Amino acid sequence: MKIAFIGLGNMGGPMALNLLKAGHTLSAFDLSADACKKFGAEGLPIAKSAAETVADAEVVISMLPASAHVEGLFLGGAGKPGLLESIKAGTLVIDSSTIAAATSRKVAEAAAAKGVAMIDAPVSGGTGGAIAGTLTFMVGGETKDLERARPVLEKMGANIFHAGAAGAGQTAKICNNMLLGILMIGTSEALALGVANGLDPKVLSEIMRRSSGGNWALEKYNPMPGVMETSPASKNYAGGFGTDLMLKDLGLAQENAAAVRAATPLGGLARSLYAAHSLAGHGALDFSSVLKLVQKAS
């Protein structure tokens, strides 16, 4: 297929490369010149603009930071036309950004009015999953559109779930990330407590991993430096999923909870703790660096 890929961050870049390796014809773009240079050096064909990427595309994939970016890209604003003006009718749009469900529905409705099919397909699995092609996709949209997208999604992920109608994928994602933010704080607290008492963090991590406290952070993403070689914690918390991105997702969860009158007290507390961590100057670090917030000073 001819695929346009817009958004070459820590997640989007590796996802696009996996599609290229699978034999698809790619045209990619990012507003960051550094990102374009980095992934262009790895063989990804880089276009001069987002509009140029979609000129002959059968599928358009976007992986952007927030709702405002997705709405601005597809719908435009401030006198600038949106990308839907350049996408031909019959094209399939897959938005893998994590944004508000209401924004997904708004853009999907605008796309449908142009004869363009659109699904929201946010992901879970981290940068490791993006590189390995083992991501989980949570999809909102029409079943027929998901089936069109499936051969493409399968080249980037190992699990594909149809959560429901447009926006449902986003709802599933914010529920997942709220839980992730909460469990990362809990895991960090437990490890920090053990280390403060003189325990070896590797030993404690293995004990908890094989006990009732076992969770994804202990399995794949340990927040304590030196425990897990592949985790961002062992790389000075560089790369990975940024604290400010987690803060954004927790904010989306709280906005949604307020809209449907759901009780999410731990989600609210997690958002406050990540906000404090960000204000302390750690917003660009991987979200597992929240360990610094609860770690005893050495």
Coordinates of C-alpha atoms in Angstrom, one line a residue, residues 11-268:
M11 CA 6.7 6.0 18.8
G12 CA 5.8 7.1 15.3
G13 CA 9.3 6.8 13.8
P14 CA 9.8 3.1 14.6
M15 CA 6.2 2.3 13.6
A16 CA 6.8 3.9 10.2
L17 CA 10.0 2.0 9.8
N18 CA 8.2 -1.3 10.5
L19 CA 5.8 -0.5 7.7
L20 CA 8.6 0.3 5.3
K21 CA 10.3 -3.0 6.2
A22 CA 7.1 -4.8 5.5
G23 CA 7.2 -3.7 1.9
H24 CA 4.8 -0.8 2.0
T25 CA 5.5 2.4 0.0
L26 CA 6.0 5.2 2.6
S27 CA 6.0 9.0 2.6
A28 CA 6.6 10.5 6.0
F29 CA 6.7 13.9 7.6
D30 CA 7.3 15.6 10.9
L31 CA 7.5 19.3 11.8
S32 CA 10.7 18.5 13.6
A33 CA 13.7 18.7 11.2
D34 CA 15.7 16.6 13.6
A35 CA 13.2 13.8 13.5
C36 CA 13.0 13.9 9.7
K37 CA 16.8 13.8 9.5
K38 CA 17.1 10.9 12.0
F39 CA 14.5 8.6 10.4
G40 CA 15.4 9.7 6.9
A41 CA 18.9 8.4 7.6
E42 CA 17.4 5.1 8.4
G43 CA 15.8 4.9 5.0
L44 CA 12.4 6.5 5.6
P45 CA 11.3 8.7 2.6
I46 CA 10.7 12.2 3.9
A47 CA 8.2 14.6 2.2
K48 CA 8.5 18.4 2.3
S49 CA 5.1 18.8 4.0
A50 CA 2.1 16.9 5.4
A51 CA 0.1 17.8 2.3
E52 CA 2.8 16.3 0.1
T53 CA 2.7 13.0 2.0
V54 CA -1.0 12.4 1.4
A55 CA -1.0 13.2 -2.3
D56 CA -1.3 9.6 -3.6
A57 CA -1.8 7.8 -0.3
E58 CA -4.3 5.0 0.2
V59 CA -3.8 5.1 4.0
V60 CA -2.8 8.1 6.2
I61 CA -1.5 7.4 9.6
S62 CA -1.0 10.2 12.2
M63 CA 0.9 9.9 15.5
L64 CA 0.8 13.3 17.2
P65 CA 1.1 14.6 20.8
A66 CA -2.3 16.0 21.7
S67 CA -5.9 16.9 20.6
A68 CA -5.0 20.3 19.4
H69 CA -2.3 18.9 17.0
V70 CA -4.7 16.3 15.5
E71 CA -7.6 18.8 15.1
G72 CA -5.2 21.4 13.6
L73 CA -3.7 18.9 11.2
F74 CA -6.9 17.6 9.8
L75 CA -9.3 20.5 10.2
G76 CA -7.0 23.4 10.0
G77 CA -7.4 26.8 11.7
A78 CA -6.3 30.4 11.7
G79 CA -6.9 30.7 8.0
K80 CA -5.0 27.5 7.1
P81 CA -6.7 24.6 5.5
G82 CA -6.7 21.2 7.1
L83 CA -5.3 18.1 5.6
L84 CA -8.8 16.7 4.9
E85 CA -8.8 19.2 2.0
S86 CA -5.8 17.3 0.4
I87 CA -6.9 13.7 1.2
K88 CA -8.8 12.1 -1.6
A89 CA -12.1 10.5 -1.1
G90 CA -11.9 6.7 -0.3
T91 CA -8.7 7.1 1.7
L92 CA -8.4 5.5 5.1
V93 CA -7.1 7.6 8.0
I94 CA -5.7 5.9 11.1
D95 CA -5.0 8.3 14.0
S96 CA -2.8 6.6 16.6
S97 CA -2.4 9.7 18.7
T98 CA -3.8 9.7 22.3
I99 CA -6.3 12.4 22.4
A100 CA -9.8 13.3 23.7
A101 CA -12.5 10.9 22.5
A102 CA -14.6 14.0 21.6
T103 CA -11.9 15.3 19.3
S104 CA -11.6 11.9 17.6
R105 CA -15.4 11.9 17.0
K106 CA -15.3 15.5 15.7
V107 CA -12.5 14.8 13.2
A108 CA -14.0 11.4 12.1
E109 CA -17.3 13.2 11.4
A110 CA -15.5 15.8 9.3
A111 CA -13.6 13.1 7.4
A112 CA -16.9 11.2 6.7
A113 CA -18.4 14.3 5.2
K114 CA -15.4 14.3 2.7
G115 CA -15.9 10.6 1.9
V116 CA -12.8 9.7 4.0
A117 CA -12.9 6.8 6.4
M118 CA -11.3 7.3 9.8
I119 CA -10.6 5.2 12.9
D120 CA -8.9 6.1 16.1
A121 CA -6.2 3.6 17.0
P122 CA -4.1 4.7 20.0
V123 CA -1.4 2.3 21.1
S124 CA 0.1 0.7 24.2
G125 CA 3.5 -1.0 24.5
G126 CA 6.0 1.8 24.8
T127 CA 9.0 2.5 22.6
G128 CA 10.1 -1.1 22.9
G129 CA 6.9 -2.3 21.5
A130 CA 7.0 0.3 18.7
I131 CA 10.5 -0.9 17.7
A132 CA 9.6 -4.6 17.9
G133 CA 6.3 -4.3 16.2
T134 CA 4.4 -5.7 19.2
L135 CA 2.1 -2.8 20.1
T136 CA -1.5 -3.1 21.2
F137 CA -4.0 -1.1 19.2
M138 CA -7.3 0.0 20.8
V139 CA -9.6 0.9 17.9
G140 CA -12.7 3.0 17.6
G141 CA -14.7 3.2 14.4
E142 CA -16.6 1.1 11.9
T143 CA -15.9 -2.6 11.7
K144 CA -15.4 -2.4 7.9
D145 CA -12.8 0.3 8.4
L146 CA -10.9 -1.7 11.0
E147 CA -10.8 -4.6 8.6
R148 CA -9.3 -2.4 5.9
A149 CA -6.7 -1.2 8.5
R150 CA -5.9 -4.6 9.9
P151 CA -3.2 -5.6 7.4
V152 CA -1.4 -2.3 8.2
L153 CA -1.9 -2.5 11.9
E154 CA -0.6 -6.1 12.0
K155 CA 2.8 -4.9 10.8
M156 CA 3.1 -2.6 13.8
G157 CA 1.4 -4.5 16.5
A158 CA 0.7 -7.9 18.0
N159 CA -2.8 -7.2 19.5
I160 CA -5.7 -5.4 17.9
F161 CA -8.9 -4.7 19.9
H162 CA -12.1 -3.2 18.5
A163 CA -13.3 -1.1 21.5
G164 CA -16.4 0.3 19.8
A165 CA -17.6 3.3 17.7
A166 CA -15.5 6.4 16.9
G167 CA -13.7 7.6 20.0
A168 CA -14.0 4.3 21.9
G169 CA -10.3 3.5 21.2
Q170 CA -9.4 6.8 22.9
T171 CA -11.5 6.0 25.9
A172 CA -9.9 2.6 26.3
K173 CA -6.5 4.2 26.0
I174 CA -7.0 6.8 28.7
C175 CA -8.4 4.1 31.1
N176 CA -5.2 2.1 30.4
N177 CA -2.9 5.0 30.9
M178 CA -4.6 6.1 34.0
L179 CA -3.9 2.7 35.5
L180 CA -0.4 2.7 34.2
G181 CA 0.4 6.1 35.8
I182 CA -1.1 4.8 39.1
L183 CA 0.8 1.5 39.1
M184 CA 4.1 3.2 38.2
I185 CA 3.8 5.5 41.2
G186 CA 3.0 2.5 43.4
T187 CA 5.9 0.5 42.1
S188 CA 8.2 3.4 42.6
E189 CA 7.1 3.8 46.2
A190 CA 7.6 0.1 47.0
L191 CA 11.0 0.0 45.5
A192 CA 12.1 3.3 47.2
L193 CA 10.9 1.9 50.5
G194 CA 12.8 -1.3 50.1
V195 CA 16.0 0.5 49.1
A196 CA 15.7 2.9 52.0
N197 CA 15.7 -0.2 54.2
G198 CA 18.9 -1.5 52.5
L199 CA 17.3 -4.0 50.1
D200 CA 18.9 -4.8 46.8
P201 CA 16.4 -3.3 44.2
K202 CA 17.1 -6.2 41.8
V203 CA 16.2 -8.8 44.4
L204 CA 13.2 -6.8 45.6
S205 CA 12.0 -6.3 42.0
E206 CA 12.2 -10.1 41.4
I207 CA 10.4 -10.9 44.7
M208 CA 7.5 -8.5 43.8
R209 CA 7.4 -9.6 40.2
R210 CA 6.8 -13.2 41.2
S211 CA 4.4 -12.3 44.0
S212 CA 1.0 -10.6 44.2
G213 CA 2.5 -7.2 43.5
G214 CA 3.6 -8.2 40.1
N215 CA 2.8 -5.7 37.3
W216 CA 3.9 -4.5 33.9
A217 CA 6.4 -2.0 35.3
L218 CA 8.2 -4.8 37.1
E219 CA 8.0 -7.0 34.1
K220 CA 9.0 -4.6 31.3
Y221 CA 9.8 -1.1 32.6
N222 CA 11.5 -1.0 36.0
P223 CA 11.8 2.6 37.3
M224 CA 14.9 1.9 39.4
P225 CA 18.2 2.6 37.5
G226 CA 20.4 -0.4 36.9
V227 CA 17.7 -3.0 37.5
M228 CA 16.6 -3.5 34.0
E229 CA 19.1 -2.8 31.2
T230 CA 16.5 -2.0 28.6
S231 CA 14.3 0.4 30.6
P232 CA 14.6 4.2 30.3
A233 CA 15.6 4.3 34.0
S234 CA 18.9 2.7 33.0
K235 CA 19.4 5.4 30.3
N236 CA 19.0 8.4 32.6
Y237 CA 15.3 8.3 31.8
A238 CA 15.9 9.4 28.2
G239 CA 13.5 8.5 25.4
G240 CA 10.5 6.4 26.3
F241 CA 7.2 8.0 27.3
G242 CA 7.6 11.5 28.6
T243 CA 6.3 12.7 32.0
D244 CA 4.5 15.5 30.3
L245 CA 2.8 13.1 28.0
M246 CA 1.6 11.0 30.9
L247 CA 0.4 14.2 32.6
K248 CA -1.6 15.0 29.5
D249 CA -3.2 11.5 29.4
L250 CA -4.1 11.7 33.1
G251 CA -5.6 15.1 32.4
L252 CA -7.7 13.5 29.6
A253 CA -8.9 10.8 32.0
Q254 CA -9.9 13.4 34.6
E255 CA -11.8 15.5 32.1
N256 CA -13.6 12.4 30.9
A257 CA -14.4 11.3 34.5
A258 CA -15.9 14.7 35.2
A259 CA -18.0 14.6 32.0
V260 CA -19.5 11.2 32.9
R261 CA -19.5 11.7 36.7
A262 CA -17.1 8.8 37.4
A263 CA -15.1 8.5 40.6
T264 CA -11.3 8.3 39.9
P265 CA -9.6 9.5 43.1
L266 CA -6.4 7.6 42.5
G267 CA -6.3 8.9 38.9
G268 CA -6.7 12.5 40.3

